[in-house]
């Protein structure tokens, strides 16, 4: 895919990762709520890609992103956040079918977050191509 196609696909799937999920169980709603700060952290730079096609502000905002100097730093930061989210999700073992479906929904959102991070990385590293 070229940059334009990647950005189009990014925009198509963005909301799948960052919309409020329609969870059916209180247990997984509480888990989502506890993890929402991670989603919010990721949503900022990802929304910048959605809107502007780039996330360069993270390299200039040293108060919020003091260790962000390159696309590799950005990807490492995303991976750390997504892995933490995913580990917390995996640690919750569903007790019934509605909980299993809620876990699958949150797992899907996590997978989309990863796809978005990879696409954002691609967009940044292919800027000069």
JSON list of C-alpha atoms in Angstrom, two decimals:
[
{"chain": "A", "resi": 1, "resn": "UNK", "atom": "CA", "xyz": [0.00, 0.00, 0.00]},
{"chain": "A", "resi": 2, "resn": "UNK", "atom": "CA", "xyz": [1.15, 3.54, -0.65]},
{"chain": "A", "resi": 3, "resn": "UNK", "atom": "CA", "xyz": [0.93, 6.34, 1.91]},
{"chain": "A", "resi": 4, "resn": "UNK", "atom": "CA", "xyz": [-2.43, 7.56, 0.65]},
{"chain": "A", "resi": 5, "resn": "UNK", "atom": "CA", "xyz": [-3.97, 4.09, 0.88]},
{"chain": "A", "resi": 6, "resn": "UNK", "atom": "CA", "xyz": [-2.51, 3.56, 4.35]},
{"chain": "A", "resi": 7, "resn": "UNK", "atom": "CA", "xyz": [-3.94, 6.87, 5.56]},
{"chain": "A", "resi": 8, "resn": "UNK", "atom": "CA", "xyz": [-7.34, 6.05, 4.05]},
{"chain": "A", "resi": 9, "resn": "UNK", "atom": "CA", "xyz": [-7.35, 2.68, 5.80]},
{"chain": "A", "resi": 10, "resn": "UNK", "atom": "CA", "xyz": [-6.19, 4.33, 9.04]},
{"chain": "A", "resi": 11, "resn": "UNK", "atom": "CA", "xyz": [-9.16, 6.68, 8.88]},
{"chain": "A", "resi": 12, "resn": "UNK", "atom": "CA", "xyz": [-11.55, 3.82, 8.11]},
{"chain": "A", "resi": 13, "resn": "UNK", "atom": "CA", "xyz": [-10.63, 1.84, 11.21]},
{"chain": "A", "resi": 14, "resn": "UNK", "atom": "CA", "xyz": [-9.73, 4.63, 13.66]},
{"chain": "A", "resi": 15, "resn": "UNK", "atom": "CA", "xyz": [-13.06, 4.72, 15.49]},
{"chain": "A", "resi": 16, "resn": "UNK", "atom": "CA", "xyz": [-13.06, 0.94, 15.91]},
{"chain": "A", "resi": 17, "resn": "UNK", "atom": "CA", "xyz": [-10.23, 1.40, 18.43]},
{"chain": "A", "resi": 18, "resn": "UNK", "atom": "CA", "xyz": [-11.34, 4.52, 20.23]},
{"chain": "A", "resi": 19, "resn": "UNK", "atom": "CA", "xyz": [-15.12, 4.57, 20.45]},
{"chain": "A", "resi": 20, "resn": "UNK", "atom": "CA", "xyz": [-16.82, 3.67, 23.71]},
{"chain": "A", "resi": 21, "resn": "UNK", "atom": "CA", "xyz": [-17.54, -0.04, 23.39]},
{"chain": "A", "resi": 22, "resn": "UNK", "atom": "CA", "xyz": [-21.03, -1.42, 23.93]},
{"chain": "A", "resi": 23, "resn": "UNK", "atom": "CA", "xyz": [-20.10, -3.71, 26.80]},
{"chain": "A", "resi": 24, "resn": "UNK", "atom": "CA", "xyz": [-22.79, -5.94, 28.28]},
{"chain": "A", "resi": 25, "resn": "UNK", "atom": "CA", "xyz": [-21.23, -6.75, 31.66]},
{"chain": "A", "resi": 26, "resn": "UNK", "atom": "CA", "xyz": [-20.38, -4.52, 34.57]},
{"chain": "A", "resi": 27, "resn": "UNK", "atom": "CA", "xyz": [-17.12, -6.39, 35.16]},
{"chain": "A", "resi": 28, "resn": "UNK", "atom": "CA", "xyz": [-15.73, -5.58, 31.72]},
{"chain": "A", "resi": 29, "resn": "UNK", "atom": "CA", "xyz": [-17.16, -2.07, 31.78]},
{"chain": "A", "resi": 30, "resn": "UNK", "atom": "CA", "xyz": [-15.16, -1.50, 34.98]},
{"chain": "A", "resi": 31, "resn": "UNK", "atom": "CA", "xyz": [-12.05, -2.98, 33.34]},
{"chain": "A", "resi": 32, "resn": "UNK", "atom": "CA", "xyz": [-12.49, -0.75, 30.30]},
{"chain": "A", "resi": 33, "resn": "UNK", "atom": "CA", "xyz": [-12.96, 2.24, 32.59]},
{"chain": "A", "resi": 34, "resn": "UNK", "atom": "CA", "xyz": [-9.74, 1.38, 34.49]},
{"chain": "A", "resi": 35, "resn": "UNK", "atom": "CA", "xyz": [-7.84, 1.11, 31.20]},
{"chain": "A", "resi": 36, "resn": "UNK", "atom": "CA", "xyz": [-9.42, 4.15, 29.54]},
{"chain": "A", "resi": 37, "resn": "UNK", "atom": "CA", "xyz": [-6.46, 6.38, 30.43]},
{"chain": "A", "resi": 38, "resn": "UNK", "atom": "CA", "xyz": [-4.24, 4.22, 28.21]},
{"chain": "A", "resi": 39, "resn": "UNK", "atom": "CA", "xyz": [-6.69, 4.47, 25.35]},
{"chain": "A", "resi": 40, "resn": "UNK", "atom": "CA", "xyz": [-6.86, 8.24, 25.87]},
{"chain": "A", "resi": 41, "resn": "UNK", "atom": "CA", "xyz": [-3.07, 8.56, 25.73]},
{"chain": "A", "resi": 42, "resn": "UNK", "atom": "CA", "xyz": [-2.94, 6.70, 22.44]},
{"chain": "A", "resi": 43, "resn": "UNK", "atom": "CA", "xyz": [-5.97, 8.47, 21.01]},
{"chain": "A", "resi": 44, "resn": "UNK", "atom": "CA", "xyz": [-4.26, 11.88, 21.00]},
{"chain": "A", "resi": 45, "resn": "UNK", "atom": "CA", "xyz": [-1.49, 11.14, 18.52]},
{"chain": "A", "resi": 46, "resn": "UNK", "atom": "CA", "xyz": [-3.73, 8.77, 16.57]},
{"chain": "A", "resi": 47, "resn": "UNK", "atom": "CA", "xyz": [-6.41, 11.43, 16.22]},
{"chain": "A", "resi": 48, "resn": "UNK", "atom": "CA", "xyz": [-3.73, 13.78, 14.90]},
{"chain": "A", "resi": 49, "resn": "UNK", "atom": "CA", "xyz": [-3.00, 11.21, 12.19]},
{"chain": "A", "resi": 50, "resn": "UNK", "atom": "CA", "xyz": [-6.73, 10.87, 11.53]},
{"chain": "A", "resi": 51, "resn": "UNK", "atom": "CA", "xyz": [-7.12, 14.64, 11.16]},
{"chain": "A", "resi": 52, "resn": "UNK", "atom": "CA", "xyz": [-3.79, 15.79, 9.73]},
{"chain": "A", "resi": 53, "resn": "UNK", "atom": "CA", "xyz": [-2.05, 12.67, 8.48]},
{"chain": "A", "resi": 54, "resn": "UNK", "atom": "CA", "xyz": [0.81, 13.12, 10.97]},
{"chain": "A", "resi": 55, "resn": "UNK", "atom": "CA", "xyz": [1.65, 13.24, 14.67]},
{"chain": "A", "resi": 56, "resn": "UNK", "atom": "CA", "xyz": [4.66, 15.56, 14.67]},
{"chain": "A", "resi": 57, "resn": "UNK", "atom": "CA", "xyz": [3.44, 17.46, 17.73]},
{"chain": "A", "resi": 58, "resn": "UNK", "atom": "CA", "xyz": [4.62, 14.58, 19.95]},
{"chain": "A", "resi": 59, "resn": "UNK", "atom": "CA", "xyz": [8.21, 15.37, 19.01]},
{"chain": "A", "resi": 60, "resn": "UNK", "atom": "CA", "xyz": [7.81, 19.01, 20.02]},
{"chain": "A", "resi": 61, "resn": "UNK", "atom": "CA", "xyz": [5.77, 18.65, 23.24]},
{"chain": "A", "resi": 62, "resn": "UNK", "atom": "CA", "xyz": [8.56, 17.77, 25.66]},
{"chain": "A", "resi": 63, "resn": "UNK", "atom": "CA", "xyz": [6.29, 18.19, 28.69]},
{"chain": "A", "resi": 64, "resn": "UNK", "atom": "CA", "xyz": [3.92, 15.39, 27.66]},
{"chain": "A", "resi": 65, "resn": "UNK", "atom": "CA", "xyz": [6.34, 13.38, 25.55]},
{"chain": "A", "resi": 66, "resn": "UNK", "atom": "CA", "xyz": [9.83, 13.97, 26.99]},
{"chain": "A", "resi": 67, "resn": "UNK", "atom": "CA", "xyz": [11.44, 10.89, 25.42]},
{"chain": "A", "resi": 68, "resn": "UNK", "atom": "CA", "xyz": [9.88, 11.16, 21.99]},
{"chain": "A", "resi": 69, "resn": "UNK", "atom": "CA", "xyz": [12.55, 11.90, 19.39]},
{"chain": "A", "resi": 70, "resn": "UNK", "atom": "CA", "xyz": [11.84, 9.56, 16.49]},
{"chain": "A", "resi": 71, "resn": "UNK", "atom": "CA", "xyz": [9.28, 7.29, 14.90]},
{"chain": "A", "resi": 72, "resn": "UNK", "atom": "CA", "xyz": [10.99, 4.39, 16.67]},
{"chain": "A", "resi": 73, "resn": "UNK", "atom": "CA", "xyz": [10.46, 6.12, 20.04]},
{"chain": "A", "resi": 74, "resn": "UNK", "atom": "CA", "xyz": [6.84, 6.65, 19.12]},
{"chain": "A", "resi": 75, "resn": "UNK", "atom": "CA", "xyz": [6.38, 2.99, 18.20]},
{"chain": "A", "resi": 76, "resn": "UNK", "atom": "CA", "xyz": [8.07, 1.86, 21.42]},
{"chain": "A", "resi": 77, "resn": "UNK", "atom": "CA", "xyz": [5.78, 4.16, 23.41]},
{"chain": "A", "resi": 78, "resn": "UNK", "atom": "CA", "xyz": [2.69, 2.81, 21.61]},
{"chain": "A", "resi": 79, "resn": "UNK", "atom": "CA", "xyz": [3.80, -0.79, 22.14]},
{"chain": "A", "resi": 80, "resn": "UNK", "atom": "CA", "xyz": [4.34, -0.18, 25.86]},
{"chain": "A", "resi": 81, "resn": "UNK", "atom": "CA", "xyz": [0.84, 1.28, 26.24]},
{"chain": "A", "resi": 82, "resn": "UNK", "atom": "CA", "xyz": [-0.88, -1.36, 24.09]},
{"chain": "A", "resi": 83, "resn": "UNK", "atom": "CA", "xyz": [0.95, -4.23, 25.80]},
{"chain": "A", "resi": 84, "resn": "UNK", "atom": "CA", "xyz": [-0.08, -2.93, 29.22]},
{"chain": "A", "resi": 85, "resn": "UNK", "atom": "CA", "xyz": [-3.70, -2.71, 28.03]},
{"chain": "A", "resi": 86, "resn": "UNK", "atom": "CA", "xyz": [-3.56, -6.18, 26.53]},
{"chain": "A", "resi": 87, "resn": "UNK", "atom": "CA", "xyz": [-1.96, -7.75, 29.62]},
{"chain": "A", "resi": 88, "resn": "UNK", "atom": "CA", "xyz": [-4.68, -6.33, 31.85]},
{"chain": "A", "resi": 89, "resn": "UNK", "atom": "CA", "xyz": [-7.30, -7.65, 29.46]},
{"chain": "A", "resi": 90, "resn": "UNK", "atom": "CA", "xyz": [-5.79, -11.13, 29.31]},
{"chain": "A", "resi": 91, "resn": "UNK", "atom": "CA", "xyz": [-5.55, -11.26, 33.11]},
{"chain": "A", "resi": 92, "resn": "UNK", "atom": "CA", "xyz": [-9.35, -11.06, 33.32]},
{"chain": "A", "resi": 93, "resn": "UNK", "atom": "CA", "xyz": [-10.72, -14.54, 32.70]},
{"chain": "A", "resi": 94, "resn": "UNK", "atom": "CA", "xyz": [-14.35, -14.43, 31.56]},
{"chain": "A", "resi": 95, "resn": "UNK", "atom": "CA", "xyz": [-16.83, -16.33, 33.73]},
{"chain": "A", "resi": 96, "resn": "UNK", "atom": "CA", "xyz": [-19.66, -16.56, 31.23]},
{"chain": "A", "resi": 97, "resn": "UNK", "atom": "CA", "xyz": [-20.60, -15.95, 27.60]},
{"chain": "A", "resi": 98, "resn": "UNK", "atom": "CA", "xyz": [-21.45, -12.23, 27.94]},
{"chain": "A", "resi": 99, "resn": "UNK", "atom": "CA", "xyz": [-18.08, -11.62, 29.62]},
{"chain": "A", "resi": 100, "resn": "UNK", "atom": "CA", "xyz": [-16.34, -13.60, 26.89]},
{"chain": "A", "resi": 101, "resn": "UNK", "atom": "CA", "xyz": [-17.98, -11.41, 24.24]},
{"chain": "A", "resi": 102, "resn": "UNK", "atom": "CA", "xyz": [-16.98, -8.26, 26.13]},
{"chain": "A", "resi": 103, "resn": "UNK", "atom": "CA", "xyz": [-13.40, -9.49, 26.35]},
{"chain": "A", "resi": 104, "resn": "UNK", "atom": "CA", "xyz": [-13.41, -10.22, 22.62]},
{"chain": "A", "resi": 105, "resn": "UNK", "atom": "CA", "xyz": [-14.67, -6.71, 21.90]},
{"chain": "A", "resi": 106, "resn": "UNK", "atom": "CA", "xyz": [-11.94, -5.12, 23.99]},
{"chain": "A", "resi": 107, "resn": "UNK", "atom": "CA", "xyz": [-9.38, -7.46, 22.44]},
{"chain": "A", "resi": 108, "resn": "UNK", "atom": "CA", "xyz": [-10.53, -6.37, 18.98]},
{"chain": "A", "resi": 109, "resn": "UNK", "atom": "CA", "xyz": [-10.09, -2.73, 19.96]},
{"chain": "A", "resi": 110, "resn": "UNK", "atom": "CA", "xyz": [-6.58, -3.54, 21.17]},
{"chain": "A", "resi": 111, "resn": "UNK", "atom": "CA", "xyz": [-5.75, -5.21, 17.85]},
{"chain": "A", "resi": 112, "resn": "UNK", "atom": "CA", "xyz": [-6.96, -2.13, 15.99]},
{"chain": "A", "resi": 113, "resn": "UNK", "atom": "CA", "xyz": [-4.84, 0.10, 18.24]},
{"chain": "A", "resi": 114, "resn": "UNK", "atom": "CA", "xyz": [-1.84, -1.98, 17.19]},
{"chain": "A", "resi": 115, "resn": "UNK", "atom": "CA", "xyz": [-2.73, -1.68, 13.52]},
{"chain": "A", "resi": 116, "resn": "UNK", "atom": "CA", "xyz": [-3.08, 2.09, 13.89]},
{"chain": "A", "resi": 117, "resn": "UNK", "atom": "CA", "xyz": [0.31, 2.34, 15.62]},
{"chain": "A", "resi": 118, "resn": "UNK", "atom": "CA", "xyz": [1.93, 0.35, 12.82]},
{"chain": "A", "resi": 119, "resn": "UNK", "atom": "CA", "xyz": [0.30, 2.52, 10.16]},
{"chain": "A", "resi": 120, "resn": "UNK", "atom": "CA", "xyz": [1.28, 5.73, 11.97]},
{"chain": "A", "resi": 121, "resn": "UNK", "atom": "CA", "xyz": [4.85, 4.44, 12.13]},
{"chain": "A", "resi": 122, "resn": "UNK", "atom": "CA", "xyz": [4.77, 3.63, 8.43]},
{"chain": "A", "resi": 123, "resn": "UNK", "atom": "CA", "xyz": [3.45, 7.09, 7.59]},
{"chain": "A", "resi": 124, "resn": "UNK", "atom": "CA", "xyz": [6.24, 8.76, 9.56]},
{"chain": "A", "resi": 125, "resn": "UNK", "atom": "CA", "xyz": [9.06, 6.56, 8.30]},
{"chain": "A", "resi": 126, "resn": "UNK", "atom": "CA", "xyz": [7.96, 6.84, 4.69]},
{"chain": "A", "resi": 127, "resn": "UNK", "atom": "CA", "xyz": [7.68, 10.66, 4.73]},
{"chain": "A", "resi": 128, "resn": "UNK", "atom": "CA", "xyz": [10.65, 11.11, 2.45]},
{"chain": "A", "resi": 129, "resn": "UNK", "atom": "CA", "xyz": [9.82, 8.31, 0.03]}
]
